[in-house]
């Protein structure tokens, strides 16, 4: 079946511009995660949804970052007033969400460059 | 101290050799451990998961977990040039409702033909 998809794959934004990144999880996956990966680093957790409920947003770096998943499927990560330090790859992952240890499956990522 | 530590490498091994990748973690209550492979410019891909002490083998890959030492490793037997990638160790930390993964910075593996 189809994996996790993300769009756009690349985004160039001018500093101060707002951006919206989309994630389409694997069908039937209840859990959805957003991670940020800087060059040469491992992914860092941003936020987590169980269905439409945002259960953990402890990793969001500032109030400029906002995520939603209104119908429990597609999710959008929005970054307002982008800064150069926001340049990174934004990865979305999904998992079944049945409880216990689970494998997270990653999408291809959105590479954001803020000029 | 980072929560998940890996040697950044590069770790260079000849084709056909065993590659040994190591990872230590700080949260003693961690329950789930994962190894992901990431090719340059691509997203992480799960290689192995391990949840209990000991060894777990899958083809050419063996994951080893020692919770007492807070240590997890990945062995790749008969290394191939196609194994050249960055290997990320990921840990699911303890805590009710915590499902996020904490990743190390990754070890870059180079398999020389």
JSON list of C-alpha atoms in Angstrom, two decimals:
[
{"chain": "A", "resi": 1, "resn": "UNK", "atom": "CA", "xyz": [0.00, 0.00, 0.00]},
{"chain": "A", "resi": 2, "resn": "UNK", "atom": "CA", "xyz": [0.92, 3.64, -0.19]},
{"chain": "A", "resi": 3, "resn": "UNK", "atom": "CA", "xyz": [3.34, 4.99, 2.36]},
{"chain": "A", "resi": 4, "resn": "UNK", "atom": "CA", "xyz": [3.41, 8.33, 4.11]},
{"chain": "A", "resi": 5, "resn": "UNK", "atom": "CA", "xyz": [3.34, 11.20, 1.65]},
{"chain": "A", "resi": 6, "resn": "UNK", "atom": "CA", "xyz": [4.37, 14.80, 2.20]},
{"chain": "A", "resi": 7, "resn": "UNK", "atom": "CA", "xyz": [4.04, 17.96, 0.17]},
{"chain": "A", "resi": 8, "resn": "UNK", "atom": "CA", "xyz": [5.64, 20.06, -0.98]},
{"chain": "A", "resi": 9, "resn": "UNK", "atom": "CA", "xyz": [8.92, 18.17, -1.19]},
{"chain": "A", "resi": 10, "resn": "UNK", "atom": "CA", "xyz": [10.88, 21.42, -1.35]},
{"chain": "A", "resi": 11, "resn": "UNK", "atom": "CA", "xyz": [9.94, 24.87, -0.18]},
{"chain": "A", "resi": 12, "resn": "UNK", "atom": "CA", "xyz": [11.90, 28.09, -0.40]},
{"chain": "A", "resi": 13, "resn": "UNK", "atom": "CA", "xyz": [10.55, 30.90, 1.74]},
{"chain": "A", "resi": 14, "resn": "UNK", "atom": "CA", "xyz": [11.64, 34.45, 2.37]},
{"chain": "A", "resi": 15, "resn": "UNK", "atom": "CA", "xyz": [12.26, 35.33, 5.98]},
{"chain": "A", "resi": 16, "resn": "UNK", "atom": "CA", "xyz": [8.99, 36.40, 7.57]},
{"chain": "A", "resi": 17, "resn": "UNK", "atom": "CA", "xyz": [6.80, 34.41, 5.21]},
{"chain": "A", "resi": 18, "resn": "UNK", "atom": "CA", "xyz": [4.29, 31.83, 6.50]},
{"chain": "A", "resi": 19, "resn": "UNK", "atom": "CA", "xyz": [4.53, 28.24, 5.24]},
{"chain": "A", "resi": 20, "resn": "UNK", "atom": "CA", "xyz": [2.27, 25.20, 5.45]},
{"chain": "A", "resi": 21, "resn": "UNK", "atom": "CA", "xyz": [3.56, 21.65, 5.15]},
{"chain": "A", "resi": 22, "resn": "UNK", "atom": "CA", "xyz": [1.21, 18.74, 4.51]},
{"chain": "A", "resi": 23, "resn": "UNK", "atom": "CA", "xyz": [1.40, 15.11, 5.64]},
{"chain": "A", "resi": 24, "resn": "UNK", "atom": "CA", "xyz": [-0.80, 12.26, 4.46]},
{"chain": "A", "resi": 25, "resn": "UNK", "atom": "CA", "xyz": [-0.24, 9.25, 6.75]},
{"chain": "A", "resi": 26, "resn": "UNK", "atom": "CA", "xyz": [-0.59, 5.59, 5.91]},
{"chain": "A", "resi": 27, "resn": "UNK", "atom": "CA", "xyz": [-4.28, 4.71, 5.68]},
{"chain": "A", "resi": 28, "resn": "UNK", "atom": "CA", "xyz": [-5.58, 3.46, 9.00]},
{"chain": "A", "resi": 29, "resn": "UNK", "atom": "CA", "xyz": [-2.68, 4.81, 11.04]},
{"chain": "A", "resi": 30, "resn": "UNK", "atom": "CA", "xyz": [-3.98, 6.50, 14.13]},
{"chain": "A", "resi": 31, "resn": "UNK", "atom": "CA", "xyz": [-0.75, 8.07, 15.35]},
{"chain": "A", "resi": 32, "resn": "UNK", "atom": "CA", "xyz": [1.02, 10.85, 13.49]},
{"chain": "A", "resi": 33, "resn": "UNK", "atom": "CA", "xyz": [4.30, 12.53, 14.37]},
{"chain": "A", "resi": 34, "resn": "UNK", "atom": "CA", "xyz": [6.21, 15.54, 13.10]},
{"chain": "A", "resi": 35, "resn": "UNK", "atom": "CA", "xyz": [10.00, 15.73, 13.39]},
{"chain": "A", "resi": 36, "resn": "UNK", "atom": "CA", "xyz": [12.54, 18.36, 12.37]},
{"chain": "A", "resi": 37, "resn": "UNK", "atom": "CA", "xyz": [15.91, 17.24, 11.04]},
{"chain": "A", "resi": 38, "resn": "UNK", "atom": "CA", "xyz": [18.77, 19.71, 10.75]},
{"chain": "A", "resi": 39, "resn": "UNK", "atom": "CA", "xyz": [21.71, 18.91, 8.49]},
{"chain": "A", "resi": 40, "resn": "UNK", "atom": "CA", "xyz": [23.95, 16.26, 10.00]},
{"chain": "A", "resi": 41, "resn": "UNK", "atom": "CA", "xyz": [21.63, 15.63, 12.94]},
{"chain": "A", "resi": 42, "resn": "UNK", "atom": "CA", "xyz": [19.04, 13.05, 13.84]},
{"chain": "A", "resi": 43, "resn": "UNK", "atom": "CA", "xyz": [15.35, 13.92, 13.67]},
{"chain": "A", "resi": 44, "resn": "UNK", "atom": "CA", "xyz": [14.01, 15.88, 16.64]},
{"chain": "A", "resi": 45, "resn": "UNK", "atom": "CA", "xyz": [10.46, 15.46, 17.83]},
{"chain": "A", "resi": 46, "resn": "UNK", "atom": "CA", "xyz": [8.03, 18.33, 17.32]},
{"chain": "A", "resi": 47, "resn": "UNK", "atom": "CA", "xyz": [4.51, 17.08, 18.00]},
{"chain": "A", "resi": 48, "resn": "UNK", "atom": "CA", "xyz": [2.27, 13.99, 18.11]},
{"chain": "A", "resi": 49, "resn": "UNK", "atom": "CA", "xyz": [-1.38, 13.30, 17.28]},
{"chain": "A", "resi": 50, "resn": "UNK", "atom": "CA", "xyz": [-3.61, 10.40, 18.22]},
{"chain": "A", "resi": 51, "resn": "UNK", "atom": "CA", "xyz": [-6.46, 10.71, 15.72]},
{"chain": "A", "resi": 52, "resn": "UNK", "atom": "CA", "xyz": [-7.37, 14.41, 15.78]},
{"chain": "A", "resi": 53, "resn": "UNK", "atom": "CA", "xyz": [-6.11, 15.00, 19.32]},
{"chain": "A", "resi": 54, "resn": "UNK", "atom": "CA", "xyz": [-2.73, 16.66, 19.70]},
{"chain": "A", "resi": 55, "resn": "UNK", "atom": "CA", "xyz": [-1.41, 14.76, 22.71]},
{"chain": "A", "resi": 56, "resn": "UNK", "atom": "CA", "xyz": [2.13, 16.08, 22.82]},
{"chain": "A", "resi": 57, "resn": "UNK", "atom": "CA", "xyz": [3.47, 19.34, 21.47]},
{"chain": "A", "resi": 58, "resn": "UNK", "atom": "CA", "xyz": [6.43, 19.62, 23.77]},
{"chain": "A", "resi": 59, "resn": "UNK", "atom": "CA", "xyz": [8.92, 19.71, 20.91]},
{"chain": "A", "resi": 60, "resn": "UNK", "atom": "CA", "xyz": [7.52, 22.72, 19.08]},
{"chain": "A", "resi": 61, "resn": "UNK", "atom": "CA", "xyz": [10.36, 25.28, 19.29]},
{"chain": "A", "resi": 62, "resn": "UNK", "atom": "CA", "xyz": [8.22, 28.39, 19.49]},
{"chain": "A", "resi": 63, "resn": "UNK", "atom": "CA", "xyz": [4.68, 29.68, 19.21]},
{"chain": "A", "resi": 64, "resn": "UNK", "atom": "CA", "xyz": [5.36, 30.31, 15.53]},
{"chain": "A", "resi": 65, "resn": "UNK", "atom": "CA", "xyz": [4.93, 26.58, 14.99]},
{"chain": "A", "resi": 66, "resn": "UNK", "atom": "CA", "xyz": [1.41, 25.19, 14.86]},
{"chain": "A", "resi": 67, "resn": "UNK", "atom": "CA", "xyz": [0.14, 21.76, 13.81]},
{"chain": "A", "resi": 68, "resn": "UNK", "atom": "CA", "xyz": [-3.33, 20.41, 13.24]},
{"chain": "A", "resi": 69, "resn": "UNK", "atom": "CA", "xyz": [-5.06, 17.21, 12.18]},
{"chain": "A", "resi": 70, "resn": "UNK", "atom": "CA", "xyz": [-8.73, 18.21, 12.18]},
{"chain": "A", "resi": 71, "resn": "UNK", "atom": "CA", "xyz": [-10.24, 15.01, 10.79]},
{"chain": "A", "resi": 72, "resn": "UNK", "atom": "CA", "xyz": [-7.72, 12.55, 12.19]},
{"chain": "A", "resi": 73, "resn": "UNK", "atom": "CA", "xyz": [-6.07, 11.88, 8.86]},
{"chain": "A", "resi": 74, "resn": "UNK", "atom": "CA", "xyz": [-4.12, 14.55, 6.96]},
{"chain": "A", "resi": 75, "resn": "UNK", "atom": "CA", "xyz": [-2.01, 16.86, 9.09]},
{"chain": "A", "resi": 76, "resn": "UNK", "atom": "CA", "xyz": [-0.61, 20.31, 8.43]},
{"chain": "A", "resi": 77, "resn": "UNK", "atom": "CA", "xyz": [2.41, 21.86, 10.10]},
{"chain": "A", "resi": 78, "resn": "UNK", "atom": "CA", "xyz": [2.35, 25.63, 9.84]},
{"chain": "A", "resi": 79, "resn": "UNK", "atom": "CA", "xyz": [5.27, 27.91, 10.52]},
{"chain": "A", "resi": 80, "resn": "UNK", "atom": "CA", "xyz": [4.53, 31.60, 10.85]},
{"chain": "A", "resi": 81, "resn": "UNK", "atom": "CA", "xyz": [7.02, 34.39, 10.22]},
{"chain": "A", "resi": 82, "resn": "UNK", "atom": "CA", "xyz": [9.74, 31.96, 9.17]},
{"chain": "A", "resi": 83, "resn": "UNK", "atom": "CA", "xyz": [13.30, 32.54, 10.34]},
{"chain": "A", "resi": 84, "resn": "UNK", "atom": "CA", "xyz": [16.55, 31.27, 8.87]},
{"chain": "A", "resi": 85, "resn": "UNK", "atom": "CA", "xyz": [16.97, 28.85, 11.75]},
{"chain": "A", "resi": 86, "resn": "UNK", "atom": "CA", "xyz": [13.76, 27.13, 10.62]},
{"chain": "A", "resi": 87, "resn": "UNK", "atom": "CA", "xyz": [15.63, 25.78, 7.57]},
{"chain": "A", "resi": 88, "resn": "UNK", "atom": "CA", "xyz": [15.57, 22.00, 7.93]},
{"chain": "A", "resi": 89, "resn": "UNK", "atom": "CA", "xyz": [13.90, 18.87, 6.67]},
{"chain": "A", "resi": 90, "resn": "UNK", "atom": "CA", "xyz": [10.47, 18.35, 8.22]},
{"chain": "A", "resi": 91, "resn": "UNK", "atom": "CA", "xyz": [9.60, 14.68, 8.51]},
{"chain": "A", "resi": 92, "resn": "UNK", "atom": "CA", "xyz": [6.20, 13.22, 9.14]},
{"chain": "A", "resi": 93, "resn": "UNK", "atom": "CA", "xyz": [5.78, 9.69, 10.49]},
{"chain": "A", "resi": 94, "resn": "UNK", "atom": "CA", "xyz": [2.76, 7.54, 11.23]},
{"chain": "A", "resi": 95, "resn": "UNK", "atom": "CA", "xyz": [2.09, 4.38, 13.19]},
{"chain": "A", "resi": 96, "resn": "UNK", "atom": "CA", "xyz": [-0.86, 2.11, 13.90]},
{"chain": "A", "resi": 97, "resn": "UNK", "atom": "CA", "xyz": [-1.49, 3.59, 17.33]},
{"chain": "A", "resi": 98, "resn": "UNK", "atom": "CA", "xyz": [-2.70, 0.35, 18.91]},
{"chain": "A", "resi": 99, "resn": "UNK", "atom": "CA", "xyz": [-0.63, 0.76, 22.03]},
{"chain": "A", "resi": 100, "resn": "UNK", "atom": "CA", "xyz": [2.67, -0.75, 23.07]},
{"chain": "A", "resi": 101, "resn": "UNK", "atom": "CA", "xyz": [5.91, -0.40, 21.10]},
{"chain": "A", "resi": 102, "resn": "UNK", "atom": "CA", "xyz": [5.24, 0.51, 17.50]},
{"chain": "A", "resi": 103, "resn": "UNK", "atom": "CA", "xyz": [7.17, 1.14, 14.33]},
{"chain": "A", "resi": 104, "resn": "UNK", "atom": "CA", "xyz": [6.99, 4.65, 12.96]},
{"chain": "A", "resi": 105, "resn": "UNK", "atom": "CA", "xyz": [7.05, 4.91, 9.17]},
{"chain": "A", "resi": 106, "resn": "UNK", "atom": "CA", "xyz": [8.51, 8.07, 7.75]},
{"chain": "A", "resi": 107, "resn": "UNK", "atom": "CA", "xyz": [7.51, 10.12, 4.76]},
{"chain": "A", "resi": 108, "resn": "UNK", "atom": "CA", "xyz": [10.02, 11.58, 2.30]},
{"chain": "A", "resi": 109, "resn": "UNK", "atom": "CA", "xyz": [10.14, 14.89, 4.14]},
{"chain": "A", "resi": 110, "resn": "UNK", "atom": "CA", "xyz": [9.78, 18.53, 3.14]},
{"chain": "A", "resi": 111, "resn": "UNK", "atom": "CA", "xyz": [13.06, 20.38, 2.74]},
{"chain": "A", "resi": 112, "resn": "UNK", "atom": "CA", "xyz": [12.50, 23.98, 3.86]},
{"chain": "A", "resi": 113, "resn": "UNK", "atom": "CA", "xyz": [14.99, 26.70, 3.04]},
{"chain": "A", "resi": 114, "resn": "UNK", "atom": "CA", "xyz": [14.41, 30.13, 4.52]},
{"chain": "A", "resi": 115, "resn": "UNK", "atom": "CA", "xyz": [16.35, 32.92, 2.85]},
{"chain": "B", "resi": 1, "resn": "UNK", "atom": "CA", "xyz": [24.71, 14.89, 27.97]},
{"chain": "B", "resi": 2, "resn": "UNK", "atom": "CA", "xyz": [22.55, 13.99, 24.99]},
{"chain": "B", "resi": 3, "resn": "UNK", "atom": "CA", "xyz": [19.78, 11.50, 25.63]},
{"chain": "B", "resi": 4, "resn": "UNK", "atom": "CA", "xyz": [20.96, 9.19, 22.84]},
{"chain": "B", "resi": 5, "resn": "UNK", "atom": "CA", "xyz": [24.63, 9.10, 21.92]},
{"chain": "B", "resi": 6, "resn": "UNK", "atom": "CA", "xyz": [26.24, 7.71, 18.79]},
{"chain": "B", "resi": 7, "resn": "UNK", "atom": "CA", "xyz": [29.69, 8.03, 17.33]},
{"chain": "B", "resi": 8, "resn": "UNK", "atom": "CA", "xyz": [29.27, 10.21, 14.24]},
{"chain": "B", "resi": 9, "resn": "UNK", "atom": "CA", "xyz": [31.89, 8.31, 12.24]},
{"chain": "B", "resi": 10, "resn": "UNK", "atom": "CA", "xyz": [32.53, 7.80, 9.47]},
{"chain": "B", "resi": 11, "resn": "UNK", "atom": "CA", "xyz": [32.97, 4.13, 10.20]},
{"chain": "B", "resi": 12, "resn": "UNK", "atom": "CA", "xyz": [34.79, 2.60, 7.27]},
{"chain": "B", "resi": 13, "resn": "UNK", "atom": "CA", "xyz": [34.79, -1.17, 6.70]},
{"chain": "B", "resi": 14, "resn": "UNK", "atom": "CA", "xyz": [35.79, -3.30, 3.70]},
{"chain": "B", "resi": 15, "resn": "UNK", "atom": "CA", "xyz": [33.17, -5.15, 1.73]},
{"chain": "B", "resi": 16, "resn": "UNK", "atom": "CA", "xyz": [32.32, -8.47, 3.34]},
{"chain": "B", "resi": 17, "resn": "UNK", "atom": "CA", "xyz": [33.38, -7.39, 6.83]},
{"chain": "B", "resi": 18, "resn": "UNK", "atom": "CA", "xyz": [31.23, -6.98, 9.93]},
{"chain": "B", "resi": 19, "resn": "UNK", "atom": "CA", "xyz": [30.19, -3.42, 10.74]},
{"chain": "B", "resi": 20, "resn": "UNK", "atom": "CA", "xyz": [29.47, -2.70, 14.40]},
{"chain": "B", "resi": 21, "resn": "UNK", "atom": "CA", "xyz": [27.41, 0.36, 15.30]},
{"chain": "B", "resi": 22, "resn": "UNK", "atom": "CA", "xyz": [26.90, 1.43, 18.90]},
{"chain": "B", "resi": 23, "resn": "UNK", "atom": "CA", "xyz": [24.47, 3.58, 20.81]},
{"chain": "B", "resi": 24, "resn": "UNK", "atom": "CA", "xyz": [24.05, 4.55, 24.46]},
{"chain": "B", "resi": 25, "resn": "UNK", "atom": "CA", "xyz": [21.01, 6.16, 26.03]},
{"chain": "B", "resi": 26, "resn": "UNK", "atom": "CA", "xyz": [20.40, 8.02, 29.27]},
{"chain": "B", "resi": 27, "resn": "UNK", "atom": "CA", "xyz": [16.76, 7.23, 30.15]},
{"chain": "B", "resi": 28, "resn": "UNK", "atom": "CA", "xyz": [16.96, 4.03, 32.17]},
{"chain": "B", "resi": 29, "resn": "UNK", "atom": "CA", "xyz": [13.22, 3.47, 31.83]},
{"chain": "B", "resi": 30, "resn": "UNK", "atom": "CA", "xyz": [13.31, 3.31, 28.03]},
{"chain": "B", "resi": 31, "resn": "UNK", "atom": "CA", "xyz": [11.47, 0.32, 26.65]},
{"chain": "B", "resi": 32, "resn": "UNK", "atom": "CA", "xyz": [11.72, 0.35, 22.85]},
{"chain": "B", "resi": 33, "resn": "UNK", "atom": "CA", "xyz": [14.77, 0.68, 20.66]},
{"chain": "B", "resi": 34, "resn": "UNK", "atom": "CA", "xyz": [15.05, 1.08, 16.93]},
{"chain": "B", "resi": 35, "resn": "UNK", "atom": "CA", "xyz": [17.69, 1.26, 14.24]},
{"chain": "B", "resi": 36, "resn": "UNK", "atom": "CA", "xyz": [16.89, 3.31, 11.16]},
{"chain": "B", "resi": 37, "resn": "UNK", "atom": "CA", "xyz": [18.98, 3.60, 8.00]},
{"chain": "B", "resi": 38, "resn": "UNK", "atom": "CA", "xyz": [19.03, 6.91, 6.17]},
{"chain": "B", "resi": 39, "resn": "UNK", "atom": "CA", "xyz": [20.56, 7.37, 2.76]},
{"chain": "B", "resi": 40, "resn": "UNK", "atom": "CA", "xyz": [21.69, 10.87, 1.87]},
{"chain": "B", "resi": 41, "resn": "UNK", "atom": "CA", "xyz": [18.71, 13.04, 0.99]},
{"chain": "B", "resi": 42, "resn": "UNK", "atom": "CA", "xyz": [16.22, 10.31, 1.89]},
{"chain": "B", "resi": 43, "resn": "UNK", "atom": "CA", "xyz": [13.98, 9.64, 4.87]},
{"chain": "B", "resi": 44, "resn": "UNK", "atom": "CA", "xyz": [14.77, 7.19, 7.69]},
{"chain": "B", "resi": 45, "resn": "UNK", "atom": "CA", "xyz": [13.89, 3.56, 6.99]},
{"chain": "B", "resi": 46, "resn": "UNK", "atom": "CA", "xyz": [13.43, 1.03, 9.81]},
{"chain": "B", "resi": 47, "resn": "UNK", "atom": "CA", "xyz": [16.06, -1.72, 9.93]},
{"chain": "B", "resi": 48, "resn": "UNK", "atom": "CA", "xyz": [15.47, -3.35, 13.30]},
{"chain": "B", "resi": 49, "resn": "UNK", "atom": "CA", "xyz": [13.47, -2.97, 16.47]},
{"chain": "B", "resi": 50, "resn": "UNK", "atom": "CA", "xyz": [14.33, -4.57, 19.80]},
{"chain": "B", "resi": 51, "resn": "UNK", "atom": "CA", "xyz": [12.48, -4.49, 23.09]},
{"chain": "B", "resi": 52, "resn": "UNK", "atom": "CA", "xyz": [14.11, -7.04, 25.41]},
{"chain": "B", "resi": 53, "resn": "UNK", "atom": "CA", "xyz": [17.66, -7.77, 26.51]},
{"chain": "B", "resi": 54, "resn": "UNK", "atom": "CA", "xyz": [19.73, -9.98, 24.25]},
{"chain": "B", "resi": 55, "resn": "UNK", "atom": "CA", "xyz": [20.16, -10.41, 20.53]},
{"chain": "B", "resi": 56, "resn": "UNK", "atom": "CA", "xyz": [17.67, -10.20, 17.70]},
{"chain": "B", "resi": 57, "resn": "UNK", "atom": "CA", "xyz": [18.69, -11.36, 14.24]},
{"chain": "B", "resi": 58, "resn": "UNK", "atom": "CA", "xyz": [17.13, -10.51, 10.89]},
{"chain": "B", "resi": 59, "resn": "UNK", "atom": "CA", "xyz": [19.10, -11.60, 7.84]},
{"chain": "B", "resi": 60, "resn": "UNK", "atom": "CA", "xyz": [22.49, -9.89, 7.87]},
{"chain": "B", "resi": 61, "resn": "UNK", "atom": "CA", "xyz": [21.46, -7.62, 10.74]},
{"chain": "B", "resi": 62, "resn": "UNK", "atom": "CA", "xyz": [21.69, -8.33, 14.47]},
{"chain": "B", "resi": 63, "resn": "UNK", "atom": "CA", "xyz": [20.52, -5.90, 17.14]},
{"chain": "B", "resi": 64, "resn": "UNK", "atom": "CA", "xyz": [21.84, -6.29, 20.67]},
{"chain": "B", "resi": 65, "resn": "UNK", "atom": "CA", "xyz": [20.31, -4.71, 23.76]},
{"chain": "B", "resi": 66, "resn": "UNK", "atom": "CA", "xyz": [21.73, -4.43, 27.25]},
{"chain": "B", "resi": 67, "resn": "UNK", "atom": "CA", "xyz": [19.38, -2.41, 29.44]},
{"chain": "B", "resi": 68, "resn": "UNK", "atom": "CA", "xyz": [21.63, -2.63, 32.51]},
{"chain": "B", "resi": 69, "resn": "UNK", "atom": "CA", "xyz": [24.42, -0.93, 30.58]},
{"chain": "B", "resi": 70, "resn": "UNK", "atom": "CA", "xyz": [21.96, 1.28, 28.65]},
{"chain": "B", "resi": 71, "resn": "UNK", "atom": "CA", "xyz": [23.55, 0.13, 25.44]},
{"chain": "B", "resi": 72, "resn": "UNK", "atom": "CA", "xyz": [22.18, -0.98, 22.09]},
{"chain": "B", "resi": 73, "resn": "UNK", "atom": "CA", "xyz": [24.17, -2.03, 19.05]},
{"chain": "B", "resi": 74, "resn": "UNK", "atom": "CA", "xyz": [23.66, -3.08, 15.45]},
{"chain": "B", "resi": 75, "resn": "UNK", "atom": "CA", "xyz": [25.88, -5.58, 13.68]},
{"chain": "B", "resi": 76, "resn": "UNK", "atom": "CA", "xyz": [25.86, -5.83, 9.91]},
{"chain": "B", "resi": 77, "resn": "UNK", "atom": "CA", "xyz": [27.44, -9.01, 8.59]},
{"chain": "B", "resi": 78, "resn": "UNK", "atom": "CA", "xyz": [28.87, -9.36, 5.08]},
{"chain": "B", "resi": 79, "resn": "UNK", "atom": "CA", "xyz": [28.72, -5.59, 4.62]},
{"chain": "B", "resi": 80, "resn": "UNK", "atom": "CA", "xyz": [27.91, -4.41, 1.11]},
{"chain": "B", "resi": 81, "resn": "UNK", "atom": "CA", "xyz": [28.59, -1.04, -0.54]},
{"chain": "B", "resi": 82, "resn": "UNK", "atom": "CA", "xyz": [24.81, -0.57, -0.62]},
{"chain": "B", "resi": 83, "resn": "UNK", "atom": "CA", "xyz": [24.89, -0.55, 3.19]},
{"chain": "B", "resi": 84, "resn": "UNK", "atom": "CA", "xyz": [26.75, 2.77, 3.06]},
{"chain": "B", "resi": 85, "resn": "UNK", "atom": "CA", "xyz": [24.40, 5.19, 4.79]},
{"chain": "B", "resi": 86, "resn": "UNK", "atom": "CA", "xyz": [23.82, 6.92, 8.10]},
{"chain": "B", "resi": 87, "resn": "UNK", "atom": "CA", "xyz": [22.45, 4.66, 10.82]},
{"chain": "B", "resi": 88, "resn": "UNK", "atom": "CA", "xyz": [20.20, 6.31, 13.39]},
{"chain": "B", "resi": 89, "resn": "UNK", "atom": "CA", "xyz": [19.59, 4.86, 16.81]},
{"chain": "B", "resi": 90, "resn": "UNK", "atom": "CA", "xyz": [16.16, 5.78, 18.21]},
{"chain": "B", "resi": 91, "resn": "UNK", "atom": "CA", "xyz": [14.74, 5.25, 21.67]},
{"chain": "B", "resi": 92, "resn": "UNK", "atom": "CA", "xyz": [11.19, 5.50, 22.94]},
{"chain": "B", "resi": 93, "resn": "UNK", "atom": "CA", "xyz": [11.65, 7.14, 26.33]},
{"chain": "B", "resi": 94, "resn": "UNK", "atom": "CA", "xyz": [9.67, 6.17, 29.39]},
{"chain": "B", "resi": 95, "resn": "UNK", "atom": "CA", "xyz": [6.69, 8.15, 30.58]},
{"chain": "B", "resi": 96, "resn": "UNK", "atom": "CA", "xyz": [2.97, 7.74, 30.25]},
{"chain": "B", "resi": 97, "resn": "UNK", "atom": "CA", "xyz": [1.75, 8.60, 26.82]},
{"chain": "B", "resi": 98, "resn": "UNK", "atom": "CA", "xyz": [5.20, 9.33, 25.48]},
{"chain": "B", "resi": 99, "resn": "UNK", "atom": "CA", "xyz": [5.33, 7.87, 22.00]},
{"chain": "B", "resi": 100, "resn": "UNK", "atom": "CA", "xyz": [7.85, 10.18, 20.39]},
{"chain": "B", "resi": 101, "resn": "UNK", "atom": "CA", "xyz": [11.22, 8.78, 19.43]},
{"chain": "B", "resi": 102, "resn": "UNK", "atom": "CA", "xyz": [14.46, 10.32, 20.60]},
{"chain": "B", "resi": 103, "resn": "UNK", "atom": "CA", "xyz": [17.16, 9.94, 17.98]},
{"chain": "B", "resi": 104, "resn": "UNK", "atom": "CA", "xyz": [20.92, 9.99, 18.12]},
{"chain": "B", "resi": 105, "resn": "UNK", "atom": "CA", "xyz": [22.84, 12.06, 15.60]},
{"chain": "B", "resi": 106, "resn": "UNK", "atom": "CA", "xyz": [23.63, 8.97, 13.54]},
{"chain": "B", "resi": 107, "resn": "UNK", "atom": "CA", "xyz": [26.75, 7.07, 12.55]},
{"chain": "B", "resi": 108, "resn": "UNK", "atom": "CA", "xyz": [27.87, 7.32, 8.95]},
{"chain": "B", "resi": 109, "resn": "UNK", "atom": "CA", "xyz": [28.94, 3.94, 7.58]},
{"chain": "B", "resi": 110, "resn": "UNK", "atom": "CA", "xyz": [31.13, 3.61, 4.52]},
{"chain": "B", "resi": 111, "resn": "UNK", "atom": "CA", "xyz": [31.61, 0.16, 3.01]},
{"chain": "B", "resi": 112, "resn": "UNK", "atom": "CA", "xyz": [34.63, 0.11, 0.75]},
{"chain": "B", "resi": 113, "resn": "UNK", "atom": "CA", "xyz": [34.35, -2.15, -2.32]}
]
